[in-house]
């Protein structure tokens, strides 16, 4: 597991040193939750902002006809969940710095690239801050069930998604993130993060 962040950093460095690449910024709005813990979870809305680099894995040309890319992302995002128990609302807020490496595939016919694409790849997240807003009454009554005092700082998982190229500079996407690491380490259940996001990519520059 410790080798995953190193692999992602090396991949990102290789892309920056590649001869042909383009880069931009990305933002999203999402709803996420922490699975298998807390009562009547309603999920939590949040957002993310970051940057990305794209590097073609197949032959490209001046018309940008490549259909397969390697695409590292770095972003800051808010996650967590909102739950309800005993007629009270419990709020759990997590802030992450994340890095992903996507393989992006455009549907194509010959060298004619379509606007629709799919992407998937590994994701690593580091928990920058964690805050809980609950009453002492709730903690006293439910801690024995939740076992949620200790959190893991490092999370890893996978991302899958689809998107549409709107113009040369803009793209819209739909993305699902699924964590594999346990969020609450003392809880015997598999308490992982998940979220569903919609967002936009904006290309700043390309060097082909």
Coordinates of C-alpha atoms in Angstrom, one line a residue:
X1 CA 0.0 0.0 0.0
X2 CA 2.9 2.4 0.8
X3 CA 4.2 2.0 -2.8
X4 CA 0.9 3.4 -4.3
X5 CA 1.6 7.1 -3.5
X6 CA 5.2 6.7 -4.9
X7 CA 3.9 5.1 -8.1
X8 CA 1.4 8.0 -8.6
X9 CA 4.1 10.7 -8.0
X10 CA 6.5 9.0 -10.4
X11 CA 3.7 8.8 -13.0
X12 CA 2.9 12.5 -12.6
X13 CA 6.6 13.4 -13.0
X14 CA 6.9 11.4 -16.2
X15 CA 3.8 13.1 -17.7
X16 CA 5.3 16.5 -16.9
X17 CA 8.5 15.6 -18.6
X18 CA 6.8 14.1 -21.6
X19 CA 7.2 15.8 -25.0
X20 CA 3.5 16.0 -25.7
X21 CA 1.0 16.9 -23.0
X22 CA -1.8 19.3 -22.1
X23 CA -3.0 20.4 -18.7
X24 CA -5.8 22.2 -17.0
X25 CA -8.0 22.7 -13.9
X26 CA -10.9 20.7 -12.7
X27 CA -13.8 21.3 -10.3
X28 CA -16.7 19.1 -9.1
X29 CA -19.7 19.0 -6.9
X30 CA -20.5 15.7 -5.2
X31 CA -22.4 13.8 -2.6
X32 CA -20.6 11.3 -0.4
X33 CA -21.0 9.1 2.7
X34 CA -19.1 6.8 5.0
X35 CA -20.4 3.3 4.6
X36 CA -21.4 0.8 7.3
X37 CA -21.5 3.2 10.3
X38 CA -23.8 5.8 11.9
X39 CA -27.6 5.7 11.8
X40 CA -29.9 6.9 9.0
X41 CA -27.0 8.4 6.9
X42 CA -28.1 11.0 4.5
X43 CA -24.8 11.6 2.9
X44 CA -23.0 15.0 2.7
X45 CA -22.6 17.4 -0.2
X46 CA -19.1 18.8 -0.9
X47 CA -16.8 20.0 -3.7
X48 CA -13.3 19.5 -5.1
X49 CA -10.8 21.7 -7.0
X50 CA -7.6 20.6 -8.6
X51 CA -5.4 20.3 -11.6
X52 CA -4.5 17.6 -14.2
X53 CA -2.1 16.7 -16.9
X54 CA -2.9 14.5 -20.0
X55 CA -0.4 12.5 -21.9
X56 CA -1.3 10.5 -25.0
X57 CA -0.5 6.7 -24.9
X58 CA -1.0 6.2 -28.6
X59 CA 0.2 8.2 -31.7
X60 CA -1.2 11.7 -31.8
X61 CA -1.1 14.5 -34.4
X62 CA -1.9 18.2 -34.8
X63 CA -5.6 17.4 -34.8
X64 CA -5.3 15.7 -31.3
X65 CA -6.7 12.4 -32.6
X66 CA -5.2 10.2 -29.9
X67 CA -7.9 8.1 -28.2
X68 CA -6.0 6.8 -25.1
X69 CA -4.4 9.0 -22.5
X70 CA -2.7 8.7 -19.1
X71 CA -4.2 11.5 -16.9
X72 CA -2.9 12.3 -13.4
X73 CA -5.0 14.5 -11.1
X74 CA -4.2 16.3 -7.9
X75 CA -7.1 18.0 -6.0
X76 CA -8.4 19.2 -2.6
X77 CA -11.9 17.9 -1.7
X78 CA -14.4 17.9 1.1
X79 CA -16.1 14.6 2.1
X80 CA -17.9 13.1 5.1
X81 CA -21.6 12.5 5.9
X82 CA -24.6 13.7 7.8
X83 CA -26.7 11.2 9.9
X84 CA -29.7 11.3 12.1
X85 CA -30.4 9.5 15.3
X86 CA -32.4 10.3 18.5
X87 CA -34.1 13.2 16.7
X88 CA -30.6 14.8 16.4
X89 CA -28.4 15.6 13.4
X90 CA -24.8 14.3 13.4
X91 CA -22.3 15.9 11.1
X92 CA -18.9 14.4 10.1
X93 CA -16.6 16.5 7.9
X94 CA -13.4 15.3 6.2
X95 CA -11.0 17.4 4.1
X96 CA -8.6 15.5 1.7
X97 CA -5.7 16.1 -0.6
X98 CA -6.0 13.5 -3.3
X99 CA -4.1 12.1 -6.2
X100 CA -5.5 9.9 -9.0
X101 CA -4.1 8.4 -12.2
X102 CA -6.7 7.8 -14.8
X103 CA -6.6 5.9 -18.1
X104 CA -8.9 7.8 -20.4
X105 CA -10.4 6.2 -23.5
X106 CA -12.3 8.1 -26.2
X107 CA -14.7 6.3 -28.4
X108 CA -13.4 6.5 -31.9
X109 CA -13.6 5.2 -35.5
X110 CA -10.2 5.1 -37.1
X111 CA -8.5 8.4 -36.3
X112 CA -11.9 10.1 -35.8
X113 CA -12.2 10.7 -32.1
X114 CA -15.7 11.1 -30.6
X115 CA -16.7 13.5 -27.9
X116 CA -17.7 10.7 -25.4
X117 CA -15.0 9.2 -23.2
X118 CA -14.6 6.8 -20.2
X119 CA -11.9 7.0 -17.5
X120 CA -10.8 4.8 -14.6
X121 CA -7.8 4.5 -12.3
X122 CA -6.4 4.2 -8.8
X123 CA -6.8 7.0 -6.2
X124 CA -4.9 7.9 -3.0
X125 CA -6.2 10.4 -0.4
X126 CA -4.6 12.0 2.6
X127 CA -6.9 13.2 5.4
X128 CA -5.9 16.8 6.2
X129 CA -8.6 17.5 8.8
X130 CA -11.5 15.8 10.4
X131 CA -14.3 17.3 12.4
X132 CA -17.4 15.9 14.1
X133 CA -20.5 17.8 15.3
X134 CA -22.4 15.5 17.7
X135 CA -23.9 15.8 21.1
X136 CA -22.5 14.2 24.2
X137 CA -25.8 12.3 24.7
X138 CA -25.4 10.8 21.2
X139 CA -21.7 9.8 21.8
X140 CA -22.5 8.2 25.2
X141 CA -25.4 6.2 23.7
X142 CA -23.9 5.2 20.3
X143 CA -20.2 4.9 20.6
X144 CA -20.4 1.2 21.5
X145 CA -22.1 0.7 18.1
X146 CA -20.1 3.2 16.0
X147 CA -16.6 2.7 17.3
X148 CA -15.6 5.8 15.4
X149 CA -13.1 7.7 17.5
X150 CA -10.0 6.7 15.5
X151 CA -9.7 7.5 11.8
X152 CA -7.2 6.4 9.2
X153 CA -5.3 9.3 7.6
X154 CA -4.5 7.5 4.4
X155 CA -7.2 6.2 2.1
X156 CA -6.9 4.4 -1.3
X157 CA -9.4 3.3 -3.8
X158 CA -10.6 3.5 -7.3
X159 CA -12.3 5.9 -9.6
X160 CA -14.5 5.2 -12.6
X161 CA -16.4 7.8 -14.7
X162 CA -17.6 9.1 -18.1
X163 CA -17.5 12.5 -19.7
X164 CA -18.3 14.6 -22.7
X165 CA -16.0 17.0 -24.6
X166 CA -18.1 20.2 -25.0
X167 CA -15.4 22.2 -26.8
X168 CA -11.6 22.3 -27.2
X169 CA -11.3 23.7 -23.7
X170 CA -14.3 22.4 -21.8
X171 CA -15.4 19.0 -20.7
X172 CA -18.2 17.8 -18.4
X173 CA -17.9 14.5 -16.4
X174 CA -19.7 12.1 -14.0
X175 CA -17.4 10.3 -11.5
X176 CA -17.7 7.6 -8.8
X177 CA -15.0 7.2 -6.2
X178 CA -15.0 4.1 -4.0
X179 CA -12.5 3.7 -1.1
X180 CA -10.9 0.4 -0.2
X181 CA -9.2 1.5 3.1
X182 CA -11.1 1.4 6.3
X183 CA -12.0 4.9 7.6
X184 CA -12.7 4.1 11.2
X185 CA -9.9 1.7 12.2
X186 CA -11.5 0.4 15.5
X187 CA -14.8 -0.5 13.8
X188 CA -14.8 -4.2 12.7
X189 CA -17.1 -3.3 9.7
X190 CA -15.7 -2.1 6.4
X191 CA -16.2 1.6 6.9
X192 CA -15.1 3.2 3.6
X193 CA -15.7 6.5 1.8
X194 CA -17.7 6.7 -1.4
X195 CA -19.0 9.6 -3.5
X196 CA -20.7 10.5 -6.8
X197 CA -19.6 13.7 -8.5
X198 CA -20.4 15.9 -11.5
X199 CA -17.9 18.4 -12.7
X200 CA -16.0 20.4 -15.3
X201 CA -12.5 20.3 -16.8
X202 CA -10.9 23.4 -18.3
X203 CA -7.8 23.0 -20.5
X204 CA -5.3 25.8 -20.0
X205 CA -2.7 24.8 -22.5
X206 CA -1.4 22.0 -24.7
X207 CA 2.0 21.7 -26.4
X208 CA 1.0 19.9 -29.5

